[in-house]
Short mmCIF file of C-alpha atoms in Angstrom, two decimals:
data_model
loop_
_atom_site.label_atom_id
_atom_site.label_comp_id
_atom_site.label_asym_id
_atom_site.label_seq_id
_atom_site.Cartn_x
_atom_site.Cartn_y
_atom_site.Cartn_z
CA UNK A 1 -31.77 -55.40 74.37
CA UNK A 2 -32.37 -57.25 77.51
CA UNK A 3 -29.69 -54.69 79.08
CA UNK A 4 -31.34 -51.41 77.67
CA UNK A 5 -34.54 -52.23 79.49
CA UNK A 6 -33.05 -53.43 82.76
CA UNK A 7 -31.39 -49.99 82.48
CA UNK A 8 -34.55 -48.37 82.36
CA UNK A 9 -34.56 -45.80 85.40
CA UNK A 10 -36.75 -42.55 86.29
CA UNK A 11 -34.79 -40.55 83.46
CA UNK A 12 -33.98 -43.55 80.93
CA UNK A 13 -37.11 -43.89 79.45
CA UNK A 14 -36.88 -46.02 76.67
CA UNK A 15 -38.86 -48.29 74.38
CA UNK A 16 -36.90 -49.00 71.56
CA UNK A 17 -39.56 -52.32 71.19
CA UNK A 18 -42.72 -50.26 70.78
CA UNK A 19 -42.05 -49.37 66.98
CA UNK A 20 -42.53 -53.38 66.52
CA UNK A 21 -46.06 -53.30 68.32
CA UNK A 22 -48.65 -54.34 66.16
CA UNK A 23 -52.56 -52.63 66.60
CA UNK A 24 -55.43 -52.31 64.53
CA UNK A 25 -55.69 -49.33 62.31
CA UNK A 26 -59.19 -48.02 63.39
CA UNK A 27 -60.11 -48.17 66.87
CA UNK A 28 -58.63 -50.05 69.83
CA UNK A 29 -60.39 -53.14 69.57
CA UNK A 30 -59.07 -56.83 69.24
CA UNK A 31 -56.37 -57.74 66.47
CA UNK A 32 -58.17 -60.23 64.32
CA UNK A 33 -56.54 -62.31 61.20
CA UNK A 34 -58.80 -60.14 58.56
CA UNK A 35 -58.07 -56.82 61.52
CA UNK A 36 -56.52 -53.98 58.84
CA UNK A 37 -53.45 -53.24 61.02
CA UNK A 38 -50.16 -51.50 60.27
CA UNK A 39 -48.99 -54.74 59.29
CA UNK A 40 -51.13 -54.12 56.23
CA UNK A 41 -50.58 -50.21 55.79
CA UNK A 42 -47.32 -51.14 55.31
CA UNK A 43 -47.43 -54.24 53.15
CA UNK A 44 -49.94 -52.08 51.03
CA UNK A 45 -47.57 -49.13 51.14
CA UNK A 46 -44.60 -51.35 49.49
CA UNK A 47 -46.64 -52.86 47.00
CA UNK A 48 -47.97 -49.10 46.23
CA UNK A 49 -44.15 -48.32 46.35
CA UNK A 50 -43.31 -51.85 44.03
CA UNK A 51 -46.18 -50.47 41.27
CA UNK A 52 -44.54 -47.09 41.34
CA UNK A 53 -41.11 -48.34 40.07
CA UNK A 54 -41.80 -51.28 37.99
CA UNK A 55 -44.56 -50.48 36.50
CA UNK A 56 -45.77 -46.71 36.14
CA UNK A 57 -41.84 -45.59 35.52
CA UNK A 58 -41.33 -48.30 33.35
CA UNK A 59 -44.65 -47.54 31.41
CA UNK A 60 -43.30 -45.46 28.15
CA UNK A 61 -40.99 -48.88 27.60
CA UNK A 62 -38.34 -46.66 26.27
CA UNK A 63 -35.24 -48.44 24.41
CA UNK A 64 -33.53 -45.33 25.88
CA UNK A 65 -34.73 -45.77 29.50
CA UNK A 66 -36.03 -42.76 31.83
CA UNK A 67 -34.17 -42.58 35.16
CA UNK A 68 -36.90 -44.77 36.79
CA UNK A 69 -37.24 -47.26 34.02
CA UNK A 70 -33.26 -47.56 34.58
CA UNK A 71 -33.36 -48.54 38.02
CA UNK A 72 -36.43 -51.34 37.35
CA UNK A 73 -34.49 -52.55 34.54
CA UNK A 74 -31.39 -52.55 36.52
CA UNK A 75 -33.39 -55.01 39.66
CA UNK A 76 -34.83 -56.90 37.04
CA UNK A 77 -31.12 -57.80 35.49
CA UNK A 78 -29.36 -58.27 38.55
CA UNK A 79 -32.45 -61.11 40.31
CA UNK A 80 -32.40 -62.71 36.55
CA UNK A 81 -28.60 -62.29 36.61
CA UNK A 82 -28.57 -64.33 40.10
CA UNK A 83 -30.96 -66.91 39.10
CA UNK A 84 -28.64 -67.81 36.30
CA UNK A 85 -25.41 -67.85 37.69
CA UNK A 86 -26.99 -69.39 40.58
CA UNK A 87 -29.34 -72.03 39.08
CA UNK A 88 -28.58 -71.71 35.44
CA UNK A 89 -31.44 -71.42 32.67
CA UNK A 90 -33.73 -73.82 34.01
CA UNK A 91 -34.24 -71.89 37.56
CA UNK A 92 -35.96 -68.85 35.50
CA UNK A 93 -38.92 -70.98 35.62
CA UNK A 94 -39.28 -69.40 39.00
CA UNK A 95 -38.17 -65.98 38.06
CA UNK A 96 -41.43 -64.20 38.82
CA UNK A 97 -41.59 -66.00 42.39
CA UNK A 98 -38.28 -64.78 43.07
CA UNK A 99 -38.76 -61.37 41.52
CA UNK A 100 -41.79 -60.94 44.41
CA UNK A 101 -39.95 -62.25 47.25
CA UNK A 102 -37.23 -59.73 46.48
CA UNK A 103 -38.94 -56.79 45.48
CA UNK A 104 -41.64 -57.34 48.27
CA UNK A 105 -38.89 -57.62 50.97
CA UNK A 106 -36.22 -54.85 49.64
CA UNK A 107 -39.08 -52.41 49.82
CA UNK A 108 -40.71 -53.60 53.03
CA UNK A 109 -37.27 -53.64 54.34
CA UNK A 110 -36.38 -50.09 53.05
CA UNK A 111 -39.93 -48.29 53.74
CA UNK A 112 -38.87 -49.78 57.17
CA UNK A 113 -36.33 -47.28 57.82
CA UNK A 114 -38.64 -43.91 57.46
CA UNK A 115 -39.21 -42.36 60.65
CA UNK A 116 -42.35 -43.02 62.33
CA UNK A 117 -42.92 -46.27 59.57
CA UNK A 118 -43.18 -50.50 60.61
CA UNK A 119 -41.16 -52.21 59.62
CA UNK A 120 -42.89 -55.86 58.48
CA UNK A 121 -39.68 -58.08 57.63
CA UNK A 122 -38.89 -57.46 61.45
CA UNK A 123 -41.60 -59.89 62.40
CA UNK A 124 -40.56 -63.44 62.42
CA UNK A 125 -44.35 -64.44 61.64
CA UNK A 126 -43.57 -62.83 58.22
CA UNK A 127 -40.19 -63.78 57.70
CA UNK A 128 -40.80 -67.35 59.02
CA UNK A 129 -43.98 -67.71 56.08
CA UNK A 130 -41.34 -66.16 53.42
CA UNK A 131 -38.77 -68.84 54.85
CA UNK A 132 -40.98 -72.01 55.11
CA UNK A 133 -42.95 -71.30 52.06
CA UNK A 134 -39.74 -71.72 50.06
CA UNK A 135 -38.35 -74.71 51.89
CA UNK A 136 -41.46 -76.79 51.45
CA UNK A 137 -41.71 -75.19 47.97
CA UNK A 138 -38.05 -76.39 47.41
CA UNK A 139 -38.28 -79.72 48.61
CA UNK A 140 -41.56 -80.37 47.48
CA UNK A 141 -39.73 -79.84 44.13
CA UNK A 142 -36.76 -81.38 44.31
CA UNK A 143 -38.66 -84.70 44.84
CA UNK A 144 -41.09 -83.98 42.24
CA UNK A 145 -37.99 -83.00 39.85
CA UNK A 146 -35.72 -85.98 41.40
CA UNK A 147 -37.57 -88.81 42.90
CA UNK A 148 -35.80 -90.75 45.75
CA UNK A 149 -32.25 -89.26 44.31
CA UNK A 150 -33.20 -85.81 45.67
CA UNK A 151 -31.54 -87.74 48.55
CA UNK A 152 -28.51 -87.76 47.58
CA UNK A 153 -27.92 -84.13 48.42
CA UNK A 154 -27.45 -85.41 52.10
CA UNK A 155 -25.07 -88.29 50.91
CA UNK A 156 -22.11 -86.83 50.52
CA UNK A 157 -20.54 -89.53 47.54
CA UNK A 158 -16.79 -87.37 47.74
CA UNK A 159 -16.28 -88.14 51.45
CA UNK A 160 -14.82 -91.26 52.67
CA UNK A 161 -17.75 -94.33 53.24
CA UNK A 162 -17.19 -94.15 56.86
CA UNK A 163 -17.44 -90.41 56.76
CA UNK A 164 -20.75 -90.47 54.96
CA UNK A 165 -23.27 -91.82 57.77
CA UNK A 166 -22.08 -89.06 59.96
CA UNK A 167 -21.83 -86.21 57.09
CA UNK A 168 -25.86 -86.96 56.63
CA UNK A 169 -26.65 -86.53 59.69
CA UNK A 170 -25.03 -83.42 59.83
CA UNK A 171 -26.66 -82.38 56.18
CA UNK A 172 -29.84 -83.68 57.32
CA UNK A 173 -30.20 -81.43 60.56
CA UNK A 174 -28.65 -78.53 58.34
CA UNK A 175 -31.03 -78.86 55.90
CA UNK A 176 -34.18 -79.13 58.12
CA UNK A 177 -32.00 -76.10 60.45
CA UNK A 178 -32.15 -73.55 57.12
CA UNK A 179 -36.36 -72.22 57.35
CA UNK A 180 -34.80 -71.12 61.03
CA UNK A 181 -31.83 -69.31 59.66
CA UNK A 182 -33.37 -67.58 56.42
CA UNK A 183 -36.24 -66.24 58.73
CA UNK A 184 -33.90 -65.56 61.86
CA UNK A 185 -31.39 -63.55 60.02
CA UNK A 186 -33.46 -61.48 57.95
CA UNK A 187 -35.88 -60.47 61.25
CA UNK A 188 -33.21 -60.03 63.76
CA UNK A 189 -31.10 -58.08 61.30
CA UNK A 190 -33.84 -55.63 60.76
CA UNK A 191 -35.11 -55.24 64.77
CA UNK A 192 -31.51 -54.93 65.93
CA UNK A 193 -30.45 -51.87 63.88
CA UNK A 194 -34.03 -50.61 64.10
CA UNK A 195 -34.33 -50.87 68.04
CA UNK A 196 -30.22 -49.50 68.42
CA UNK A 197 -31.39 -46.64 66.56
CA UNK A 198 -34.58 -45.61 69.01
CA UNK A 199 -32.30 -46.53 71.79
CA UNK A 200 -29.92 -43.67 70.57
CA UNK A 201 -32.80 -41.76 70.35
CA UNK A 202 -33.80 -41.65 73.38
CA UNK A 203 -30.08 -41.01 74.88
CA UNK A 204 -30.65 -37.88 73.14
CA UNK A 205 -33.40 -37.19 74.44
CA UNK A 206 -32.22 -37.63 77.80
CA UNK A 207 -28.92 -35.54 77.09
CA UNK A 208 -30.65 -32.93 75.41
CA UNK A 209 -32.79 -32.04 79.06
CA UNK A 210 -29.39 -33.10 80.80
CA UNK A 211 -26.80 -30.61 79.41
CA UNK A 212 -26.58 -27.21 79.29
CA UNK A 213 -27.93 -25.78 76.07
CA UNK A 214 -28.40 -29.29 75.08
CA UNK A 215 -25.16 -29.63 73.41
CA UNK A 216 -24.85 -33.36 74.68
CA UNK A 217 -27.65 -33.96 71.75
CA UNK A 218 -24.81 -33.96 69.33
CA UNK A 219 -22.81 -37.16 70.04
CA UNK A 220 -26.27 -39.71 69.35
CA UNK A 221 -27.34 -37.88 66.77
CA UNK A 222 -24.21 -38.35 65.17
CA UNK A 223 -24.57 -42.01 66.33
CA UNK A 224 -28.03 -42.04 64.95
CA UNK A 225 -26.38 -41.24 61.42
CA UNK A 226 -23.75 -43.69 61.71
CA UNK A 227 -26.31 -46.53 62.54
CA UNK A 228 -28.90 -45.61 59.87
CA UNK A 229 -25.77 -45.06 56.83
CA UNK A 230 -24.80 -48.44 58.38
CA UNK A 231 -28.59 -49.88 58.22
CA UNK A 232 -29.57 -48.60 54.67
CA UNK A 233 -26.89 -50.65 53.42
CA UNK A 234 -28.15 -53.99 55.82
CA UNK A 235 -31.66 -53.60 54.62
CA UNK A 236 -30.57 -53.84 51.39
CA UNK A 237 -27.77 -56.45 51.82
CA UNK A 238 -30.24 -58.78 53.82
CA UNK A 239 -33.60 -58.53 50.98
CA UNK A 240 -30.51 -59.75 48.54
CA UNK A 241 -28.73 -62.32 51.20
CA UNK A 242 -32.96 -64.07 51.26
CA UNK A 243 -33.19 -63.94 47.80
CA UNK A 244 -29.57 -65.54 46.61
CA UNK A 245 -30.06 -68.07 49.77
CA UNK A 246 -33.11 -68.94 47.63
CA UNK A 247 -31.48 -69.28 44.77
CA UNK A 248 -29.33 -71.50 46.28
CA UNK A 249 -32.17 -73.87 47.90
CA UNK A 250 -33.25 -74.24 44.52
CA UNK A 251 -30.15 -75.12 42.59
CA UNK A 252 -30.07 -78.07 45.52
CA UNK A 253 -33.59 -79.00 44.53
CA UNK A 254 -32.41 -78.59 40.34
CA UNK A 255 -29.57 -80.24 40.64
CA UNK A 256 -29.38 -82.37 43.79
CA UNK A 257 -26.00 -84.55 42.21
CA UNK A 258 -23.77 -81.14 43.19
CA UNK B 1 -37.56 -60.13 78.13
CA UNK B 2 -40.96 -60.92 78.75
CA UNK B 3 -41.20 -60.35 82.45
CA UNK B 4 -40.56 -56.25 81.39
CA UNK B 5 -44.12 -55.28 81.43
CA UNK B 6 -43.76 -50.90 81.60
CA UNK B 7 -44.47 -48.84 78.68
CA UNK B 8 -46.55 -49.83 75.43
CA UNK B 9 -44.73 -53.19 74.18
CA UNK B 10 -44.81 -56.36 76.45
CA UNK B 11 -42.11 -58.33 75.78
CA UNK B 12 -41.00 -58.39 71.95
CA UNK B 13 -43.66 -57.78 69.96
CA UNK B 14 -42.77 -60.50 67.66
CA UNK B 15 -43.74 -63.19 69.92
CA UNK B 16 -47.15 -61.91 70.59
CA UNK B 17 -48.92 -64.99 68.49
CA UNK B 18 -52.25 -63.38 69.01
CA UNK B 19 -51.25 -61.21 65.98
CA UNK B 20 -49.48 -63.62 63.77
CA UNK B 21 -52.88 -64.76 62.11
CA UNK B 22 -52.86 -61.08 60.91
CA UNK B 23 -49.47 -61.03 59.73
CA UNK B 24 -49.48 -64.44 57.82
CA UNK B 25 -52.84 -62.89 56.03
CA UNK B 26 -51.67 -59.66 55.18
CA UNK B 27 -48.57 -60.91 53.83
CA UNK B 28 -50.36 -63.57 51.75
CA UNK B 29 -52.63 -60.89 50.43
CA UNK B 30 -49.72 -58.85 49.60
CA UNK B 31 -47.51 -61.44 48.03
CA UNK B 32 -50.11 -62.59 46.01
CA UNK B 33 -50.61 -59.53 45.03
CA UNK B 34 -47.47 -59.06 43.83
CA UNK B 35 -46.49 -61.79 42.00
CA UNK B 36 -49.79 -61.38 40.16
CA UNK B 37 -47.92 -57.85 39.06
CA UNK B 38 -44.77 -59.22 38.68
CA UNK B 39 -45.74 -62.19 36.34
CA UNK B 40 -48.43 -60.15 34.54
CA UNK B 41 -46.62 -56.55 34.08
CA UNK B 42 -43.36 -56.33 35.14
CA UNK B 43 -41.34 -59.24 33.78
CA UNK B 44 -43.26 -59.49 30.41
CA UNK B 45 -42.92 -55.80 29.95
CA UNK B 46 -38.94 -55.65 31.50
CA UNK B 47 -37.90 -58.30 29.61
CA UNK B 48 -39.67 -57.25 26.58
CA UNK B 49 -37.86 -53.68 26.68
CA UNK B 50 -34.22 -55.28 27.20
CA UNK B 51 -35.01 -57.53 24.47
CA UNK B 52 -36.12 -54.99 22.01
CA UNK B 53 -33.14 -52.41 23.06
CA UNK B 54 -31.24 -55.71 22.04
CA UNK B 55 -32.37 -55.80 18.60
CA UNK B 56 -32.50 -52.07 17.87
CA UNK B 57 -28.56 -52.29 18.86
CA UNK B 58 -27.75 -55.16 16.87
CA UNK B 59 -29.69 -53.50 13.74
CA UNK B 60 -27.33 -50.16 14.53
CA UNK B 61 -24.57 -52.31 14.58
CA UNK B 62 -25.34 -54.61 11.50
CA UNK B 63 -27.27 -50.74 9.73
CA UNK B 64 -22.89 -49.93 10.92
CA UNK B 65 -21.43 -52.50 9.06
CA UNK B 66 -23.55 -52.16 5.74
CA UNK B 67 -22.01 -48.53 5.74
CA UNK B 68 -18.74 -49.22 6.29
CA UNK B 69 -18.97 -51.92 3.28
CA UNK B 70 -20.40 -49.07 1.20
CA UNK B 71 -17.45 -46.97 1.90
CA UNK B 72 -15.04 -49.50 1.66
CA UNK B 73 -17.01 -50.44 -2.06
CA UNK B 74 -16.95 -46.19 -2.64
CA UNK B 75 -12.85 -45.69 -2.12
CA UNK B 76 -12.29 -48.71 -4.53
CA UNK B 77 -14.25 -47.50 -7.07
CA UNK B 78 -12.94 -44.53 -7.06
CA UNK B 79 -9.33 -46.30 -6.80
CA UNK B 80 -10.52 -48.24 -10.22
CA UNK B 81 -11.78 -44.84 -11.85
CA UNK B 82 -8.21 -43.17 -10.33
CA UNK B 83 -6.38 -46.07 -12.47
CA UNK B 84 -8.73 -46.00 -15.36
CA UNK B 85 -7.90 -41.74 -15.46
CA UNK B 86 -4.19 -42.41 -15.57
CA UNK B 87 -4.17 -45.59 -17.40
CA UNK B 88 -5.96 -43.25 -20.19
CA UNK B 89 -4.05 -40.33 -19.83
CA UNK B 90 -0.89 -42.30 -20.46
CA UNK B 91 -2.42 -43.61 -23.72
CA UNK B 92 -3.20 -40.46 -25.00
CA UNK B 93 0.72 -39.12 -23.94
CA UNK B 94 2.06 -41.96 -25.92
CA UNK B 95 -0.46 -41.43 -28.78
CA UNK B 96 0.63 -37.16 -28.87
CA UNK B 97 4.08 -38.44 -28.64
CA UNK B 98 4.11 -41.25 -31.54
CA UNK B 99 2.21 -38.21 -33.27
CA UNK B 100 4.65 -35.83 -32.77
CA UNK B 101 7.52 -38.42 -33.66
CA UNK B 102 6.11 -39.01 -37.41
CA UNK B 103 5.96 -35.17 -38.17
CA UNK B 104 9.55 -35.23 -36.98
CA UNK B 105 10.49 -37.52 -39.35
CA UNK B 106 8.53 -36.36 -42.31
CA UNK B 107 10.35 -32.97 -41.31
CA UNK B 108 13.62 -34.36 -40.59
CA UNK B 109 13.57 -36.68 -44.34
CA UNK B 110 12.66 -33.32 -45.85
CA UNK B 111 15.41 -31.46 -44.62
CA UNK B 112 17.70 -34.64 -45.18
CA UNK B 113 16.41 -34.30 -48.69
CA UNK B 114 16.96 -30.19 -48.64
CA UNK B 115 20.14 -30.83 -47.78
CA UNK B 116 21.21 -33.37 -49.97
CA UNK B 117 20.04 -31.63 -53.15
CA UNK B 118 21.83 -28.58 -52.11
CA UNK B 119 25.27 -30.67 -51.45
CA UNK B 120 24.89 -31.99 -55.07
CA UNK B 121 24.45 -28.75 -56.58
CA UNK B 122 27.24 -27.48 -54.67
CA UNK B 123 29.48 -30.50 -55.64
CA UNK B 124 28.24 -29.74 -59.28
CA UNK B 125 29.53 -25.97 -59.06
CA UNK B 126 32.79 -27.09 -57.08
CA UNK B 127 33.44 -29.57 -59.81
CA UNK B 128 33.16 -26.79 -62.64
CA UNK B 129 35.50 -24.59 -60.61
CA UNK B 130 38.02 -27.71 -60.21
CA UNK B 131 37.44 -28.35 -64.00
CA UNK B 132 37.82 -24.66 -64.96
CA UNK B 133 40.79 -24.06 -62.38
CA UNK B 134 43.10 -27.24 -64.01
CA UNK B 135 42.54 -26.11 -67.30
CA UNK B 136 43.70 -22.53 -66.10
CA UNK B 137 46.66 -24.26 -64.85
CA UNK B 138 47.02 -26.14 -67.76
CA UNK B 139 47.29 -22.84 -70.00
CA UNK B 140 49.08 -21.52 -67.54
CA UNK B 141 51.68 -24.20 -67.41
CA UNK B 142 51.78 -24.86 -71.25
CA UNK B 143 52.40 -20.73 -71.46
CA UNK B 144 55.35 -20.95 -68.92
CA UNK B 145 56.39 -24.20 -70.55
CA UNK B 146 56.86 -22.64 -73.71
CA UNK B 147 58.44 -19.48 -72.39
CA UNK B 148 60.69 -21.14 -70.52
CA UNK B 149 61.83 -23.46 -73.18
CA UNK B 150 62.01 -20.92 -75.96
CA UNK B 151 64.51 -18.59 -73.59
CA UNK B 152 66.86 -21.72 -72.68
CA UNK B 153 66.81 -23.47 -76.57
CA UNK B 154 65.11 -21.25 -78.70
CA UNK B 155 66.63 -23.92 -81.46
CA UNK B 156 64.51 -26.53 -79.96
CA UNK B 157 61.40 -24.88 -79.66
CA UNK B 158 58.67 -27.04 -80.47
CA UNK B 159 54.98 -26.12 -79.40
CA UNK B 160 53.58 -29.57 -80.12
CA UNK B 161 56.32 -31.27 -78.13
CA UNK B 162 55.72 -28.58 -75.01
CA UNK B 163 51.98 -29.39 -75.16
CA UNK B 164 52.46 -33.10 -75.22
CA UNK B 165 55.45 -33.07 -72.09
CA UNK B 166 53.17 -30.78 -69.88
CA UNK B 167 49.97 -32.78 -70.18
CA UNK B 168 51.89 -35.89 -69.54
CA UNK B 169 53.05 -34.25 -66.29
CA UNK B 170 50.11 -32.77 -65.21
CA UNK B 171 48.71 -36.47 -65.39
CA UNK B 172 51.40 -37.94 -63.27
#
């Protein structure tokens, strides 16, 4: 991105970061913690979005579903589906916490990619809470569930005895590493494709002043639909990439001896 | 990154910290939120639908099974009854026919006995034709006995003698 702005000249005028700017909802003034900003029109507008599916479509509980009760029952089988295969019965203990992560994510994520919309899950403030809040949650458990042999998941009892000092220190830093990674991935996926696709944007902009009859319009705008087919499909692969990564966390913290 | 300071955003916007207070509230709020719907509504209610779609499909399937058992139970009775239907009809063929088989006898003794009578009577009359016939003969024979002998010896002729020669032959 560095390279977009450096590129920046009296005709480039782009700023594919402003989309991620944060500011208060009414007035100009200061951006307190309790400030309604578009953070919170947004979080409000999944959760709006979240009541809509789950719970007014699936509100007739048909045994012969509607077309929205379908696609509820379809998220709720395939996060319960994941926690099992994952983590096996005893990891649908945390099925509702799981549920929430993913639902509040895929449709943060997804709203995200409306024109003129924020997009929250490209903050790392917000992915970083999601990420640490279930790595403390997980080891906080797998002591609680383990004791001392929670350990073990850094001692490595296939590998060779000499191996093992230098496998847990490797484990160790990976472990500690993975808040970083689960938040990283999920925010910079979401600003990259978001900030390519105002950066295209403006090139057509620019081309549509530039050539006659505007005709060089057509080549971003084709790139714009390339990018966004490409990003509907990210936003959704990343909310499910958090949510199985958390699955796996937890099977650590379940069953620490694998 | 930071050092571009044109247009609205300074830097990236996600490392402005003055606004992550903000964020990590509004996201709280919001999550909480959430799984307060999610554990409340939308698992209890999901979960109860699945389940219950569960059991009405079993019951089809099992409500299935009871009917196929009642059709299977329907073609053997009517197998059995089939049997029974030609089991019976077979005993009342033999019954006409061991019917029909002593009128045929009665019938057939009565004609044996029709017959019979009539074959004695007719023996009777053939015998009085046989009986009437030799004695013809007899006559006959004595007659031409007597003629005979009386043109080759009438010195000799003897009607006793004749009589007793010719019945002597006729016996041999």
């Amino acid at each position: 991105m560095a390279a977009e702005e450096h590129a920046e000249g009296a005709t480039l005028n782009i700023h594919p970061m402003d989309q991620f700017q944060i500011h208060s909802l009414f007035g100009d003034g200061p951006v307190h913690w309790y400030t309604p900003t578009n953070v919170t029109l947004w979080l409000f507008i999944a959760v709006a979005a979240i009541v809509l599916l789950m719970v007014i479509a699936t509100r007739g509980r048909n045994v012969v579903p509607s077309r929205g009760q379908s696609v509820a029952e379809m998220i709720y089988s395939f996060v319960r589906g994941m926690i099992v295969d994952i983590t096996g019965e005893g990891g649908l203990k945390y099925f509702p916490y799981i549920m929430t992560l993913f639902l509040l994510i895929l449709f943060t994520n997804v709203l995200g990619l409306l024109p003129y919309s924020f997009t929250v899950t490209s903050h790392i403030a917000v992915t970083g809470v999601l990420a640490m809040a279930v790595f403390t949650a997980v080891t906080l458990l797998g002591f609680i569930k383990n004791g001392t042999k929670f350990l073990k998941i850094f001692w490595i009892s296939e590998a060779p005895l000499v191996l093992r000092p230098i496998l847990a220190i490797i484990e160790i830093i990976s472990y500690f590493v993975r808040p970083v990674s689960h938040s990283i991935r999920l925010a910079g996926n979401m600003m990259a494709g978001h900030a390519v696709i105002k950066v295209f944007a403006g090139f057509a902009a620019v081309l549509a002043a530039g050539t006659p009859l505007g005709v060089g319009l057509v080549a971003p705008i084709v790139a714009i639909m390339a990018v966004y087919g490409l990003e509907l499909l990210v936003v959704v692969i990343q909310a499910y990439v958090f949510t199985i990564l958390t699955c796996v966390y937890l099977n650590d913290a379940l069953h620490p001896g694998h | 990154m930071a050092s571009e300071t044109s247009g609205e955003a300074v830097g990236m916007p996600q490392l402005d910290f003055s606004t992550f207070p903000n964020q990590i509230f509004w996201l709280v709020v919001s999550l909480v939120v959430v799984y307060f719907i999610v554990s409340k509504v939308i698992l209890p209610r999901i979960g109860g639908v699945l389940e219950e779609r569960h059991s009405v499909i079993s019951d089809y399937i099992s409500q299935a099974a009871d009917f196929k058992k009642q059709a299977e139970q329907a073609e053997a009775d009517y197998e059995a009854a089939l049997a029974q239907a030609r089991g019976e009809a077979q005993a009342i063929a033999a019954e006409t026919k061991a019917e029909i088989q002593v009128e045929l006898n009665k019938a057939v003794a009565k004609a044996d006995a029709e017959i019979a009578a009539k074959t004695a009577e007719s023996e009777k009359a053939i015998a009085v034709v046989r009986e009437s016939a030799v004695e013809n003969v007899r006559e006959v024979a004595l007659a031409t006995t007597a003629g005979i002998v009386a043109a080759l010896m009438p010195s000799v002729s003897d009607d006793a003698a004749v009589k007793k020669a010719v019945t002597a032959r006729m016996k041999g």
